[in-house]
Amino acid sequence: MLYIKCPHCGMRPQIEFSYGGDASVKRPELNKEISDQEWDDFVYNRKSLRGKHLELWQHISGCRQWIKVERDTATHEIFNTFKADEGVV
Amino acid sequence: MQKYSIFNLVKNAFSNHQNWDLAWKDPEPKEEYDVVIIGGGGHGLATAYYLAKEHNITKVAIIEKGWIGGGNVGRNTTIIRSNYMHDENGLFSEFGMDLWRKMSQDLNYNVMFSPRGIINLAHSDAQMNAYARRGNSMRLNGIDAVLLNREQVKEIIPMADFSENVRFPIFGGLMQPSAGTARHDAVAWGYARQADDMGVDIIQNCEVIGFDVSAGKINGIRTSRGNIRAKKVGLCVAGSTNILAEKLNMTLPIETHLLQACVSEPVKPVLDSVVTFGAGHFYISQSDKGEMVMGGDLDGYNSYAQRGNLPTLQHVLTEGIAMMPFLSKLKMLRTWGGIMDMSMDGSPIIDKTHIDGLYLNCGWCYGGFKATPASGWTFAHTIAQDRVHELNAGYSLNRFNTGHLIDEKGLGTKTWIS
């Protein structure tokens, strides 16, 4: 079982959360011309890093807030958690 | 090569089985090959076998970081099927079914192919309609499909819970009678033994640390056991695809996720087909040794760990007991995990890349094992001819750019959602 420290509620077990994928993916700016490649990178292409990975989780059985979690994808160690609008981008 | 037969078995019994040839050699890597396949799993070994057998290309090396057959071909739940609705998946997998039927003879290795049938359970009228549609699509592609009503399902799996006041009452199911299981390790070893016999070098304990690419063309690879020149390089590394892609500055529509499976203690024969309970994220079959082989969905977050987490296992088994209550009496024998190359539409990629001489085989999601022969056959064709075969034309890398997705499960770009 992973234990994730929700920045709003404190340490909670993994089963209270739902996974939301890579948090480093950014939606392209809509006020400029966007290439197909940029859309591909946003919608489909992922680095899927081995090691430190910044990802989104939602505390669905708690405060229902989206949060960011910095976690190792090889060891599952969690280094840090942030509110959705905080932390490393 | 010594043929495996009853006569050779008897003959070797007189020498206490001390004089059998090694099934494959342990060569030092040469300086140059025509084709280097990275990844000594089922798909990589099958690719090398078909390169030699179908295309007469034998200056081939398989480069494996660990030992052959130690990844997902040794970790799956051995299910073989072609019960797909979309043409690309159906025709590809049914081509593979033919290869499965002939495999033990082809490889002179008993892969224990057992066409015992697979049943996908349905729990509502809507799901029965959807299965009727899928079954009809399958039959149009020459794949056997039978829509079973509740009574017919009950005849096959009387031990399941058929009461009506459960969350997912069994309405019926879709069966592919020709689907089944095979001995997974034997598939890897059988392909390895034949490929080795035709001149393929199987190089284990050799990690790829880089690629030699110049002017948009691949020239070779750098490994922990020295540099190897190659005209063509094929990537067949499943869950490790992204790690190698990063060394090539490629970002792929793939995420690596963790999938678990488990077996119970062995019991007497009780289940003679494969049963999937999709609504409950659970499927089950019984091995020849009598173990109940069970699995479910992904753990649900990016992982390279090759070992699972208990909440997912608990969820899978809770659902399993809901479907077949007798399972609660069994003890767990073993659980394990493997890392899946989850593609963004749930379908695989077998294609050329933007680098000349570099070929890609990945994105197998939940269905890598059953695809082993067809994947190897089409990947070998793609590498040898430098063009895709019509069977894997749909599995292109640029379908994510052109919008020709093969979204069999309707999961969109988040195939890891369960």
Coordinates of N, CA, C and O in Angstrom, one line a residue, chain B residues 59-178:
Chain B
K59 N 22.3 -13.9 -39.8 CA 23.4 -13.1 -39.1 C 22.6 -12.2 -38.1 O 22.5 -10.9 -38.4
V60 N 22.0 -12.8 -37.1 CA 21.1 -12.1 -36.2 C 21.6 -12.3 -34.8 O 22.0 -13.4 -34.4
A61 N 21.5 -11.2 -34.0 CA 21.7 -11.4 -32.6 C 20.5 -10.9 -31.8 O 19.9 -9.9 -32.2
I62 N 20.3 -11.6 -30.7 CA 19.3 -11.2 -29.7 C 20.0 -10.6 -28.5 O 20.9 -11.4 -27.9
I63 N 19.8 -9.4 -28.1 CA 20.5 -8.8 -27.0 C 19.5 -8.7 -25.8 O 18.5 -8.1 -25.9
E64 N 19.9 -9.4 -24.8 CA 19.0 -9.4 -23.6 C 19.7 -9.0 -22.3 O 20.8 -9.5 -22.0
K65 N 19.1 -8.0 -21.6 CA 19.7 -7.5 -20.4 C 19.8 -8.5 -19.3 O 20.8 -8.6 -18.6
G66 N 18.8 -9.3 -19.1 CA 18.8 -10.3 -18.1 C 19.0 -11.7 -18.7 O 20.0 -12.0 -19.4
W67 N 18.0 -12.6 -18.5 CA 18.0 -13.9 -19.2 C 16.8 -14.0 -20.1 O 15.8 -13.3 -19.8
I68 N 16.8 -14.9 -21.1 CA 15.7 -14.9 -22.0 C 14.5 -15.5 -21.3 O 14.6 -16.4 -20.5
G69 N 13.3 -14.9 -21.6 CA 12.1 -15.4 -21.0 C 11.9 -15.0 -19.6 O 11.0 -15.6 -18.9
G70 N 12.7 -14.0 -19.1 CA 12.5 -13.6 -17.7 C 11.6 -12.5 -17.5 O 11.3 -12.1 -16.4
G71 N 11.1 -11.9 -18.6 CA 10.2 -10.8 -18.5 C 8.7 -11.2 -18.6 O 8.3 -12.2 -18.0
N72 N 8.0 -10.6 -19.4 CA 6.5 -10.8 -19.4 C 6.2 -12.2 -20.0 O 5.1 -12.7 -19.7
V73 N 7.0 -12.8 -20.9 CA 6.7 -14.1 -21.4 C 6.8 -15.2 -20.3 O 6.2 -16.2 -20.4
G74 N 7.5 -14.8 -19.2 CA 7.5 -15.7 -18.0 C 6.5 -15.3 -16.9 O 6.5 -15.9 -15.9
R75 N 5.8 -14.2 -17.2 CA 5.0 -13.6 -16.1 C 3.5 -13.5 -16.4 O 2.7 -13.0 -15.7
N76 N 3.1 -14.0 -17.6 CA 1.7 -13.8 -18.0 C 0.8 -14.9 -17.5 O 1.3 -15.8 -16.8
T77 N -0.4 -14.9 -17.9 CA -1.4 -15.9 -17.5 C -1.8 -16.8 -18.7 O -2.8 -17.4 -18.7
T78 N -0.9 -16.9 -19.7 CA -0.9 -17.9 -20.8 C -2.1 -17.9 -21.7 O -2.3 -18.9 -22.3
I79 N -2.9 -16.9 -21.7 CA -4.1 -17.0 -22.5 C -3.9 -16.6 -24.0 O -3.2 -15.7 -24.3
I80 N -4.5 -17.4 -24.8 CA -4.4 -17.2 -26.3 C -5.8 -17.1 -26.9 O -6.7 -17.9 -26.6
R81 N -6.0 -16.0 -27.6 CA -7.3 -15.7 -28.1 C -7.3 -14.8 -29.3 O -6.2 -14.2 -29.6
S82 N -8.4 -14.7 -30.0 CA -8.4 -13.7 -31.1 C -9.8 -13.1 -31.1 O -10.4 -12.8 -32.2
N83 N -10.4 -12.9 -30.0 CA -11.8 -12.4 -29.9 C -11.9 -10.9 -29.9 O -12.4 -10.3 -29.0
Y84 N -11.4 -10.3 -31.0 CA -11.4 -8.9 -31.2 C -12.5 -8.5 -32.2 O -12.8 -9.2 -33.1
M85 N -13.0 -7.3 -32.0 CA -14.0 -6.8 -32.9 C -13.4 -6.1 -34.2 O -13.9 -6.2 -35.3
H86 N -12.4 -5.3 -33.9 CA -11.8 -4.5 -35.1 C -11.0 -5.4 -36.0 O -10.3 -6.3 -35.5
D87 N -11.1 -5.1 -37.3 CA -10.4 -5.9 -38.3 C -9.0 -6.1 -38.0 O -8.4 -7.2 -38.1
E88 N -8.3 -4.9 -37.7 CA -6.8 -5.0 -37.6 C -6.5 -6.0 -36.5 O -5.6 -6.8 -36.7
N89 N -7.1 -6.0 -35.3 CA -6.8 -6.9 -34.3 C -7.3 -8.3 -34.6 O -6.6 -9.3 -34.3
G90 N -8.5 -8.4 -35.1 CA -9.0 -9.7 -35.4 C -8.2 -10.5 -36.4 O -7.8 -11.7 -36.1
L91 N -7.9 -9.9 -37.5 CA -7.1 -10.6 -38.6 C -5.7 -10.9 -38.1 O -5.2 -12.0 -38.4
F92 N -5.1 -10.0 -37.4 CA -3.7 -10.2 -36.9 C -3.7 -11.4 -35.9 O -2.9 -12.3 -36.0
S93 N -4.7 -11.4 -35.0 CA -4.7 -12.4 -33.9 C -5.1 -13.8 -34.5 O -4.6 -14.8 -34.0
E94 N -6.0 -13.8 -35.5 CA -6.4 -15.0 -36.0 C -5.3 -15.7 -36.8 O -5.1 -16.9 -36.9
F95 N -4.5 -14.8 -37.5 CA -3.3 -15.3 -38.2 C -2.4 -16.0 -37.1 O -1.8 -17.1 -37.4
G96 N -2.3 -15.4 -36.0 CA -1.5 -15.9 -34.9 C -2.1 -17.2 -34.4 O -1.3 -18.2 -34.0
M97 N -3.4 -17.4 -34.3 CA -4.0 -18.6 -33.9 C -3.6 -19.8 -34.7 O -3.3 -20.9 -34.2
D98 N -3.4 -19.6 -36.0 CA -2.9 -20.6 -36.9 C -1.5 -21.0 -36.6 O -1.2 -22.2 -36.6
L99 N -0.7 -20.0 -36.3 CA 0.7 -20.3 -35.9 C 0.7 -21.1 -34.5 O 1.5 -22.0 -34.3
W100 N -0.2 -20.7 -33.6 CA -0.3 -21.4 -32.3 C -0.6 -22.9 -32.6 O 0.0 -23.8 -31.9
R101 N -1.5 -23.2 -33.5 CA -2.0 -24.6 -33.7 C -0.9 -25.4 -34.2 O -0.8 -26.6 -33.9
K102 N 0.1 -24.8 -34.9 CA 1.2 -25.6 -35.5 C 2.4 -25.5 -34.7 O 3.5 -26.1 -35.1
M103 N 2.4 -24.7 -33.6 CA 3.7 -24.3 -33.0 C 4.5 -25.5 -32.5 O 5.7 -25.6 -32.7
S104 N 3.9 -26.5 -31.8 CA 4.6 -27.6 -31.2 C 5.3 -28.4 -32.3 O 6.5 -28.8 -32.1
Q105 N 4.7 -28.6 -33.4 CA 5.3 -29.3 -34.5 C 6.4 -28.4 -35.1 O 7.6 -28.9 -35.4
D106 N 6.1 -27.2 -35.4 CA 7.1 -26.3 -36.0 C 8.4 -26.2 -35.2 O 9.5 -26.2 -35.7
L107 N 8.2 -26.1 -33.9 CA 9.4 -25.8 -33.0 C 10.0 -27.1 -32.5 O 11.0 -27.1 -31.8
N108 N 9.4 -28.3 -32.8 CA 9.8 -29.5 -32.1 C 9.9 -29.3 -30.6 O 10.9 -29.7 -30.0
Y109 N 8.9 -28.7 -30.1 CA 8.9 -28.4 -28.6 C 7.5 -28.3 -28.2 O 6.7 -27.6 -28.8
N110 N 7.1 -29.1 -27.2 CA 5.7 -29.2 -26.8 C 5.4 -27.9 -26.0 O 5.7 -27.7 -24.8
V111 N 4.6 -27.0 -26.7 CA 4.2 -25.8 -26.0 C 2.8 -26.0 -25.3 O 2.3 -25.1 -24.7
M112 N 2.3 -27.2 -25.3 CA 1.1 -27.6 -24.6 C 0.0 -26.6 -24.9 O -0.8 -26.2 -24.0
F113 N -0.2 -26.3 -26.2 CA -1.3 -25.5 -26.6 C -2.6 -26.2 -26.3 O -2.8 -27.4 -26.7
S114 N -3.5 -25.6 -25.6 CA -4.7 -26.2 -25.1 C -5.9 -25.4 -25.5 O -6.3 -24.4 -24.8
P115 N -6.5 -25.6 -26.6 CA -7.7 -24.8 -27.1 C -9.0 -25.1 -26.3 O -9.8 -25.8 -26.8
R116 N -9.0 -24.6 -25.1 CA -10.1 -24.9 -24.2 C -11.3 -23.9 -24.2 O -12.2 -24.1 -23.5
G117 N -11.1 -22.8 -25.0 CA -12.2 -21.9 -25.1 C -12.1 -20.8 -24.1 O -11.6 -21.0 -22.9
I118 N -12.6 -19.6 -24.4 CA -12.6 -18.5 -23.5 C -14.0 -17.9 -23.5 O -14.7 -17.8 -24.5
I119 N -14.5 -17.6 -22.3 CA -15.9 -17.0 -22.1 C -15.7 -15.7 -21.5 O -15.1 -15.5 -20.4
N120 N -16.3 -14.6 -22.2 CA -16.4 -13.3 -21.6 C -17.8 -13.2 -21.0 O -18.8 -13.3 -21.8
L121 N -18.0 -13.0 -19.7 CA -19.3 -13.0 -19.1 C -20.0 -11.7 -19.4 O -19.4 -10.6 -19.4
A122 N -21.3 -11.7 -19.5 CA -22.1 -10.5 -19.7 C -23.1 -10.4 -18.6 O -23.6 -11.4 -18.1
H123 N -23.5 -9.2 -18.2 CA -24.3 -9.0 -17.0 C -25.5 -8.1 -17.2 O -26.1 -7.6 -16.3
S124 N -25.8 -7.8 -18.5 CA -27.0 -7.0 -18.8 C -27.4 -7.3 -20.2 O -26.6 -7.8 -21.0
D125 N -28.6 -6.9 -20.5 CA -29.1 -7.0 -21.9 C -28.2 -6.2 -22.9 O -27.9 -6.6 -24.0
A126 N -27.8 -5.0 -22.4 CA -27.0 -4.1 -23.2 C -25.6 -4.8 -23.6 O -25.2 -4.8 -24.7
Q127 N -25.1 -5.5 -22.5 CA -23.8 -6.1 -22.8 C -24.0 -7.3 -23.7 O -23.1 -7.6 -24.5
M128 N -25.1 -8.0 -23.6 CA -25.3 -9.2 -24.5 C -25.4 -8.6 -25.9 O -24.9 -9.3 -26.8
N129 N -26.1 -7.5 -26.1 CA -26.1 -6.9 -27.5 C -24.7 -6.5 -28.0 O -24.4 -6.8 -29.1
A130 N -23.9 -6.0 -27.1 CA -22.6 -5.6 -27.5 C -21.8 -6.8 -27.9 O -21.0 -6.8 -28.8
Y131 N -22.0 -7.9 -27.1 CA -21.2 -9.1 -27.4 C -21.7 -9.8 -28.7 O -21.0 -10.4 -29.4
A132 N -23.0 -9.7 -28.9 CA -23.6 -10.2 -30.2 C -22.9 -9.5 -31.4 O -22.5 -10.1 -32.4
R133 N -22.7 -8.2 -31.2 CA -22.1 -7.4 -32.3 C -20.6 -7.8 -32.4 O -20.2 -8.0 -33.6
R134 N -20.0 -7.9 -31.3 CA -18.5 -8.3 -31.4 C -18.4 -9.7 -32.0 O -17.6 -10.0 -32.9
G135 N -19.3 -10.7 -31.6 CA -19.3 -12.0 -32.1 C -19.5 -12.0 -33.6 O -18.8 -12.8 -34.3
N136 N -20.5 -11.2 -34.1 CA -20.7 -11.2 -35.5 C -19.5 -10.6 -36.3 O -19.2 -11.1 -37.3
S137 N -18.9 -9.6 -35.7 CA -17.7 -9.0 -36.3 C -16.6 -10.1 -36.4 O -15.9 -10.2 -37.4
M138 N -16.4 -10.8 -35.3 CA -15.4 -11.9 -35.3 C -15.7 -12.9 -36.4 O -14.8 -13.3 -37.2
R139 N -17.0 -13.4 -36.5 CA -17.3 -14.4 -37.5 C -17.1 -13.9 -38.9 O -16.7 -14.7 -39.8
L140 N -17.4 -12.6 -39.1 CA -17.1 -12.0 -40.5 C -15.6 -12.1 -40.8 O -15.2 -12.2 -42.0
N141 N -14.8 -12.1 -39.8 CA -13.3 -12.3 -40.0 C -12.9 -13.7 -39.9 O -11.7 -14.0 -39.9
G142 N -13.8 -14.7 -39.9 CA -13.4 -16.1 -39.9 C -13.0 -16.6 -38.6 O -12.4 -17.6 -38.4
I143 N -13.4 -15.9 -37.5 CA -13.0 -16.3 -36.1 C -14.3 -16.9 -35.5 O -15.4 -16.4 -35.6
D144 N -14.1 -18.0 -34.8 CA -15.3 -18.7 -34.2 C -15.8 -17.9 -33.0 O -15.0 -17.5 -32.1
A145 N -17.1 -17.7 -32.9 CA -17.7 -17.0 -31.8 C -19.0 -17.6 -31.6 O -19.8 -17.8 -32.5
V146 N -19.4 -17.8 -30.3 CA -20.7 -18.3 -29.9 C -21.3 -17.5 -28.8 O -20.6 -17.2 -27.8
L147 N -22.5 -17.0 -29.0 CA -23.1 -16.3 -27.9 C -23.9 -17.2 -27.0 O -24.7 -18.0 -27.5
L148 N -23.5 -17.3 -25.8 CA -24.1 -18.2 -24.8 C -25.2 -17.5 -24.0 O -25.0 -16.4 -23.5
N149 N -26.3 -18.2 -23.8 CA -27.3 -17.6 -22.8 C -26.9 -18.1 -21.4 O -25.9 -18.9 -21.2
R150 N -27.7 -17.7 -20.5 CA -27.4 -18.0 -19.0 C -27.3 -19.5 -18.8 O -26.3 -19.9 -18.1
E151 N -28.2 -20.2 -19.3 CA -28.2 -21.7 -19.1 C -27.0 -22.4 -19.7 O -26.4 -23.3 -19.1
Q152 N -26.6 -21.9 -20.9 CA -25.4 -22.5 -21.5 C -24.1 -22.2 -20.7 O -23.3 -23.0 -20.6
V153 N -24.1 -21.0 -20.2 CA -22.9 -20.6 -19.4 C -22.9 -21.5 -18.1 O -21.8 -22.0 -17.7
K154 N -24.1 -21.7 -17.6 CA -24.2 -22.5 -16.4 C -23.7 -23.9 -16.6 O -23.1 -24.6 -15.7
E155 N -23.9 -24.5 -17.8 CA -23.4 -25.8 -18.0 C -21.9 -25.9 -18.0 O -21.3 -26.9 -17.7
I156 N -21.3 -24.8 -18.5 CA -19.8 -24.9 -18.6 C -19.1 -24.5 -17.2 O -18.2 -25.1 -16.9
I157 N -19.7 -23.5 -16.5 CA -19.1 -23.1 -15.2 C -20.2 -23.2 -14.1 O -20.6 -22.1 -13.6
P158 N -20.6 -24.4 -13.8 CA -21.7 -24.5 -12.8 C -21.3 -24.0 -11.4 O -22.1 -23.7 -10.6
M159 N -20.0 -23.9 -11.2 CA -19.5 -23.4 -9.9 C -19.6 -21.9 -9.7 O -19.4 -21.4 -8.6
A160 N -19.9 -21.2 -10.7 CA -20.0 -19.7 -10.6 C -21.3 -19.4 -9.9 O -22.2 -20.2 -9.8
D161 N -21.4 -18.2 -9.4 CA -22.6 -17.7 -8.6 C -23.6 -17.3 -9.6 O -23.5 -16.2 -10.3
F162 N -24.7 -18.0 -9.8 CA -25.8 -17.7 -10.7 C -27.0 -17.1 -10.0 O -28.1 -17.0 -10.6
S163 N -26.9 -16.7 -8.8 CA -28.0 -16.1 -8.1 C -28.4 -14.8 -8.8 O -27.5 -14.1 -9.4
E164 N -29.6 -14.3 -8.6 CA -30.1 -13.1 -9.3 C -29.9 -11.9 -8.5 O -30.0 -10.8 -9.1
N165 N -29.7 -12.0 -7.3 CA -29.6 -10.8 -6.4 C -28.2 -10.3 -6.2 O -27.9 -9.8 -5.1
V166 N -27.3 -10.6 -7.1 CA -25.9 -10.1 -7.0 C -25.7 -8.9 -7.8 O -26.5 -8.5 -8.6
R167 N -24.6 -8.2 -7.6 CA -24.4 -6.9 -8.2 C -24.2 -7.1 -9.8 O -24.7 -6.3 -10.5
F168 N -23.6 -8.2 -10.2 CA -23.4 -8.5 -11.6 C -24.0 -9.9 -11.9 O -23.2 -10.8 -12.0
P169 N -25.3 -10.0 -12.0 CA -25.9 -11.4 -12.3 C -25.4 -11.8 -13.7 O -25.2 -11.0 -14.6
I170 N -25.2 -13.1 -13.9 CA -24.7 -13.6 -15.2 C -25.9 -13.7 -16.2 O -26.8 -14.5 -15.9
F171 N -25.9 -12.9 -17.2 CA -26.9 -13.0 -18.2 C -26.5 -14.0 -19.3 O -27.4 -14.5 -20.0
G172 N -25.2 -14.1 -19.6 CA -24.7 -15.0 -20.6 C -23.3 -14.7 -20.9 O -22.6 -14.2 -20.0
G173 N -22.9 -14.9 -22.1 CA -21.5 -14.6 -22.4 C -21.1 -14.9 -23.8 O -21.9 -15.4 -24.6
L174 N -20.0 -14.4 -24.2 CA -19.5 -14.6 -25.6 C -18.3 -15.6 -25.5 O -17.4 -15.4 -24.7
M175 N -18.4 -16.6 -26.3 CA -17.3 -17.7 -26.2 C -16.6 -17.8 -27.5 O -17.2 -17.7 -28.6
Q176 N -15.3 -17.9 -27.4 CA -14.5 -18.2 -28.6 C -13.9 -19.7 -28.3 O -12.9 -19.8 -27.5
P177 N -14.6 -20.7 -28.8 CA -14.2 -22.1 -28.5 C -12.7 -22.4 -28.8 O -12.1 -23.2 -28.2
S178 N -12.2 -21.8 -29.9 CA -10.8 -22.2 -30.3 C -9.7 -21.4 -29.5 O -8.5 -21.7 -29.7

